[in-house]
Each structure stands twice: as C-alpha cells, then as structure tokens.
Coordinates of C-alpha atoms in Angstrom, one line a residue:
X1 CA 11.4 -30.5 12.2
X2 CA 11.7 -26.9 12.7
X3 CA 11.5 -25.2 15.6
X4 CA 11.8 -21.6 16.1
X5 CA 13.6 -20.9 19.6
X6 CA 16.3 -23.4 17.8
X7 CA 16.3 -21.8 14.7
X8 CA 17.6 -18.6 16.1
X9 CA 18.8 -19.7 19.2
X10 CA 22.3 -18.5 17.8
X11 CA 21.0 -14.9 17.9
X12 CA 20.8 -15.0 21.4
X13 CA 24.0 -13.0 23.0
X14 CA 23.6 -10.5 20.1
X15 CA 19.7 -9.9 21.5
X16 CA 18.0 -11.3 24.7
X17 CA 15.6 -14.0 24.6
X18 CA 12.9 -11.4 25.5
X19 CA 13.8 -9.6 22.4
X20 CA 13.9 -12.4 20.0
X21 CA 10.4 -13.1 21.0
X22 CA 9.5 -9.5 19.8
X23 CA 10.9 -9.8 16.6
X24 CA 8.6 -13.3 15.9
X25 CA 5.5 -11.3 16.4
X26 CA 7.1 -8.1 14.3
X27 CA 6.0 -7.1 10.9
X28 CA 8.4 -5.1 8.3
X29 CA 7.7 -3.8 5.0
X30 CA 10.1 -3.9 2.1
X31 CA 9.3 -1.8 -1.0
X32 CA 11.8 -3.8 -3.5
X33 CA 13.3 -6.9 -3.6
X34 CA 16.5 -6.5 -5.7
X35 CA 19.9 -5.7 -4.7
X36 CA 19.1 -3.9 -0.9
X37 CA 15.5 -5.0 -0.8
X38 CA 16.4 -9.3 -1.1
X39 CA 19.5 -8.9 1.6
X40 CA 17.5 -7.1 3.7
X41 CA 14.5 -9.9 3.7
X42 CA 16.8 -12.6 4.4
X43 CA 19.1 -11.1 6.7
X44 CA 15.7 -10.0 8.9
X45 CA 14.1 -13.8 8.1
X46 CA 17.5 -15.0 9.8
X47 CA 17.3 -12.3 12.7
X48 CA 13.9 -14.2 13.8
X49 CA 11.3 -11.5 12.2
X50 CA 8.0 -12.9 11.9
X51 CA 6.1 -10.9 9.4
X52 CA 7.0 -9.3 6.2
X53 CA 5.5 -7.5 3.4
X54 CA 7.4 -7.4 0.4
X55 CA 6.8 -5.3 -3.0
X56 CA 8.4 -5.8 -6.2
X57 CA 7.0 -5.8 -9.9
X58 CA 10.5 -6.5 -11.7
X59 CA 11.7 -10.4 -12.4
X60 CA 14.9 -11.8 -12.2
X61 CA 17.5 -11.6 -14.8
X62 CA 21.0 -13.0 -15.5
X63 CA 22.3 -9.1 -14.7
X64 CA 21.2 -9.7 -11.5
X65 CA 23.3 -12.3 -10.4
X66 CA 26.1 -9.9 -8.7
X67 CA 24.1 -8.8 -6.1
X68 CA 20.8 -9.8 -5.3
X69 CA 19.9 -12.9 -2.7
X70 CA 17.2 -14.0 -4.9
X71 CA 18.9 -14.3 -8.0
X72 CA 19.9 -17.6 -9.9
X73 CA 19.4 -20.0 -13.2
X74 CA 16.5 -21.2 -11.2
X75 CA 14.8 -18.0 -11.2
X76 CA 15.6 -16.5 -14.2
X77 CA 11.7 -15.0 -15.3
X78 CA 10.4 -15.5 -12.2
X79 CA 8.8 -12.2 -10.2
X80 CA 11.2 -11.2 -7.5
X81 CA 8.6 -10.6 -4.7
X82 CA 7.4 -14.3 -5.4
X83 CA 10.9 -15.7 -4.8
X84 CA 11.4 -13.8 -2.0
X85 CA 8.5 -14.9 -0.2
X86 CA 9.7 -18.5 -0.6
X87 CA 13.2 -17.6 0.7
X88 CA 11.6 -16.0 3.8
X89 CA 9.3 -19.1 4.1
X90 CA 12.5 -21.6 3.8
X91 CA 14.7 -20.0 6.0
X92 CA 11.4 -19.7 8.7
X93 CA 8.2 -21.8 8.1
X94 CA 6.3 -19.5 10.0
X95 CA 6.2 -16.7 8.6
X96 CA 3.7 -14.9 7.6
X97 CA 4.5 -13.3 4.1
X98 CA 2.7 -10.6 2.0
X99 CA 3.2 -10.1 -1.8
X100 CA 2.4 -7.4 -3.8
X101 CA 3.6 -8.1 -7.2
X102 CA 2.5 -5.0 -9.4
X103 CA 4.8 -2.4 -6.9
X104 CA 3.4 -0.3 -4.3
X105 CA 1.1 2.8 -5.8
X106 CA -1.7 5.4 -4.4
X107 CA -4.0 2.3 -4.6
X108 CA -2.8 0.0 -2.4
X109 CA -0.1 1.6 -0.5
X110 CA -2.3 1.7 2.8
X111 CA -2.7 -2.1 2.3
X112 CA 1.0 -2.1 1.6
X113 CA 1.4 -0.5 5.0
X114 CA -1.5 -2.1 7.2
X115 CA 0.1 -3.5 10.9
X116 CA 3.5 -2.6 9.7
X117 CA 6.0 -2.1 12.7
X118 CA 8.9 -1.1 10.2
X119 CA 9.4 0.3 6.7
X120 CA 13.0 -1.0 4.9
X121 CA 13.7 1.6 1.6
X122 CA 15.1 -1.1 -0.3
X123 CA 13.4 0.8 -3.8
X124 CA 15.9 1.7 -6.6
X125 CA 17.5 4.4 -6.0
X126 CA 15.5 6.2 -9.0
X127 CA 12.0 5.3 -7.9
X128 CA 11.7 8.6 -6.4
X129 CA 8.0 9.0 -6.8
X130 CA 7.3 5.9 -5.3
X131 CA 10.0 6.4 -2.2
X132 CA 8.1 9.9 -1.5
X133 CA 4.6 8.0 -1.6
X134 CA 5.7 5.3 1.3
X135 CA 7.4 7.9 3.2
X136 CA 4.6 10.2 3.6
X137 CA 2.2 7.6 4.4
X138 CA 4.8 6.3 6.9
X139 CA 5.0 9.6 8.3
X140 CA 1.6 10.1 8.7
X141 CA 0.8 6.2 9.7
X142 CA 4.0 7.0 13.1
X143 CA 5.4 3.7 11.3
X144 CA 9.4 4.8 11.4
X145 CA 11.3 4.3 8.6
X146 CA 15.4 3.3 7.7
X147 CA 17.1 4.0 4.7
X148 CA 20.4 1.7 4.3
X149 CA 21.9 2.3 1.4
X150 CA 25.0 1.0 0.2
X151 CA 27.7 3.3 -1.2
X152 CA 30.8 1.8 -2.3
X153 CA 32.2 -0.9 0.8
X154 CA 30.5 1.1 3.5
X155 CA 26.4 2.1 4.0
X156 CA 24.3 5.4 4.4
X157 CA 22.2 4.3 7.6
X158 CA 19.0 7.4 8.1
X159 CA 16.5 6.8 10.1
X160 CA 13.1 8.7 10.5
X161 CA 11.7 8.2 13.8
X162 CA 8.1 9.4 15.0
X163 CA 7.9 13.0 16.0
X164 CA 11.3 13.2 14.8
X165 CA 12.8 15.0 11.5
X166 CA 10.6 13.9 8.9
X167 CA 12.5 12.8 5.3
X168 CA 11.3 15.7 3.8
X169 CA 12.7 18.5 6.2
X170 CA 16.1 16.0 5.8
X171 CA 16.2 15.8 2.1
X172 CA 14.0 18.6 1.0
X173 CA 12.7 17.3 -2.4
X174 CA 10.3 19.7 -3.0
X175 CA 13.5 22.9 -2.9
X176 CA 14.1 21.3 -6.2
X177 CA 11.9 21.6 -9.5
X178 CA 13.0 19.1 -11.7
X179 CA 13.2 15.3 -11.0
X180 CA 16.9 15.0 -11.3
X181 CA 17.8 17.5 -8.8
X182 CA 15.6 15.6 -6.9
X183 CA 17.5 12.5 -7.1
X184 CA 20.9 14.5 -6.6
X185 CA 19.4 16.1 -3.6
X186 CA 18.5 12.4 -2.2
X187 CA 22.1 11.0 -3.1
X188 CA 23.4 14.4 -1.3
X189 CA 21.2 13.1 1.9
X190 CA 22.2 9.9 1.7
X191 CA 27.0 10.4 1.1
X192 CA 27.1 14.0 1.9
X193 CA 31.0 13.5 1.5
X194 CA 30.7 11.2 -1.3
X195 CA 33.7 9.1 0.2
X196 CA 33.1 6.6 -2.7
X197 CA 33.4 8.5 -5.7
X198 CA 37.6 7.9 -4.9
X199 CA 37.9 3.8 -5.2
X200 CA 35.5 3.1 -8.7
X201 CA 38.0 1.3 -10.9
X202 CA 36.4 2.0 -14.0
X203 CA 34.1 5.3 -13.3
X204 CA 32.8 5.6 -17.3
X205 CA 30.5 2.7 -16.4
X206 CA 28.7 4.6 -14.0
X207 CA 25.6 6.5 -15.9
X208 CA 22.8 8.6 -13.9
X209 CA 21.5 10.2 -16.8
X210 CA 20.7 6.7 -17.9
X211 CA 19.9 5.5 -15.1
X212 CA 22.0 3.1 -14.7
X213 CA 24.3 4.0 -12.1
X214 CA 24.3 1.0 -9.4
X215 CA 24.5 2.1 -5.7
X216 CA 28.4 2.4 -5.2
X217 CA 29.1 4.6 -7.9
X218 CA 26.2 7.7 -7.8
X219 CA 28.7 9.6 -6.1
X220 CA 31.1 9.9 -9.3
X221 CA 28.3 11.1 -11.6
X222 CA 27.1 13.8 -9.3
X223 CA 30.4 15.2 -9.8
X224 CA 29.8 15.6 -13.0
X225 CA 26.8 17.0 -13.1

C-alpha cells in the first residue's frame, strides 16, 4: 500500500523531484525528542527524509501534552525515542530509524553521529553539557548543524556550516565560568533582542533558576537576572 513518490508527491512544487529523491537517502540526527526534538522528526518524516537517529532518555508524561508530537494517554510511561521511532515508521515505512534511549554521552556520541548528513538541536534548552558535546563532535565530523528554537510565536534559526563560524566563536561558552552564565550566554545567542519577554501573560510562571522555564519565556527571566 505505500508507496513513496506518492507519499510525498505533495512536496513536489515546494522541492524538485531531484531533491525529494535526496532527502530519501538523507540521514539526520535529533538529540531529544520532546517539545522541538518530536516536531522536528515528524515534520522531516513528512518532508520525505529517509534516515534518522533520534536520542532521548526521558518518557512521556501528562505535562507533556501541550507541546510535544509524541505525547498522549497512549504513551504515558513509554520512552520518547521509542515512540518516535514508531511515528517516523508510520508516517514512512521505510525508514530507517536509530534509537538511543539512555541520551547521547562521550560513549556513544560518535555512534550517535556515524553517516549523519544533519544534526537538529532539539535538546532542552538546559542540557548544556550535552549540546557542547554534539556540537564539537559535529564540528570536527564537517556534519553542519541548525539550532531552531522557539521563542515565544516566532523561532531563533542558527546555523553552523563547515568552515564557517563554529558555535563556540558564536556563543562563546567558555568567556563564562559558571554554568548559568553559560546558559544566559546561549539564550543571548539564540533572542539577542529578547522580542518575547513583552507578550508572556502570566511571566511569574517562568523559573530559570529552577529550571523550568519553557522555551517562550527564557527571555523574561534573563531580565531578571
């Protein structure tokens, strides 16, 4: 029953038929499958890409339901790269899907990374140890990398090309010393106006120091740093 050039025949306009046969034999990584990493998978299943590798050592939970394509009463308990993998696999049959279920680390980020044509950040905002692990090994691997976060209605879009500005002479992590000037120098990189921090309805429910600030409101807690 399915059939791939009709599966994503309706792509065609927005990218040749030359291109569409690129992205079948394409393989992208996703570090996270929550609120960025699970739209990106299925919006890049439904684009026609062929090959994914997909992190994630969290499970869903009911909190999740707001925001992130693989949550649902279904799911509740079940691990997120997992789920994932089986949305990929519905939406295109053949696909070739990697899991790795205990997150990415020093261990096994070279597996993580092996054949990859594209890295998707799609890790929570606070894994910053973890984000500076993939995108050194990206760096040094010529694998380019894009960052597209969401902030409030709109997205921070970066991309690191090879042989272009690396992430660390865009960010510059290592200017700070402590871990949260760190993370305030990433959410610097990524809303340098902080155009977001104006439209929050209810800003006391933001929290970095707890980490619990959620994408479209960092901006209002940096402001009180």
């Amino acid at each position: 029953m399915f059939n791939y050039n009709d599966a994503f025949s309706r792509n065609i306009g927005w990218i040749t038929e030359e291109e569409q046969e690129v992205l079948r034999t394409k393989r992208v990584a996703m570090a996270g499958a929550g609120g960025v990493g699970s739209e990106h998978t299925v919006t890049l299943a439904r684009l026609g890409v062929g090959k994914f590798n997909i992190s994630d050592f969290d499970e869903y939970e009911v909190h999740n339901f707001n925001r992130q394509a693989g949550a649902f009463m279904s799911t509740i308990n079940r691990p997120k790269c997992e789920v994932m993998a089986e949305i990929t696999k519905d939406i295109n049959p053949e696909a070739d899907v990697r899991v790795f279920p205990e997150g990415i680390f020093e261990h096994n980020v070279d597996e993580f990374l092996e054949g990859v044509d594209l890295y998707v950040d799609s890790l929570d905002f606070f894994a910053l140890s973890a984000r500076k692990l993939v995108f050194r090994k990206c760096q040094e691997k010529g694998i380019p990398v894009i960052t597209a976060a969401p902030l409030g209605m709109g997205t921070a879009f970066l991309c690191f090309m090879p042989g272009g500005m690396s992430y660390e002479e865009y960010f510059r992590f290592e200017d700070k010393q402590t871990e949260d000037e760190q993370l305030i120098q990433f959410l610097i990189g990524l809303s340098p106006s902080m155009l977001q921090r104006d439209y929050l309805v209810v800003p006391e429910k933001a929290d970095f120091n707890a980490k619990k600030a959620h994408p479209f409101r960092w901006g209002l807690n940096f402001v009180e740093l």
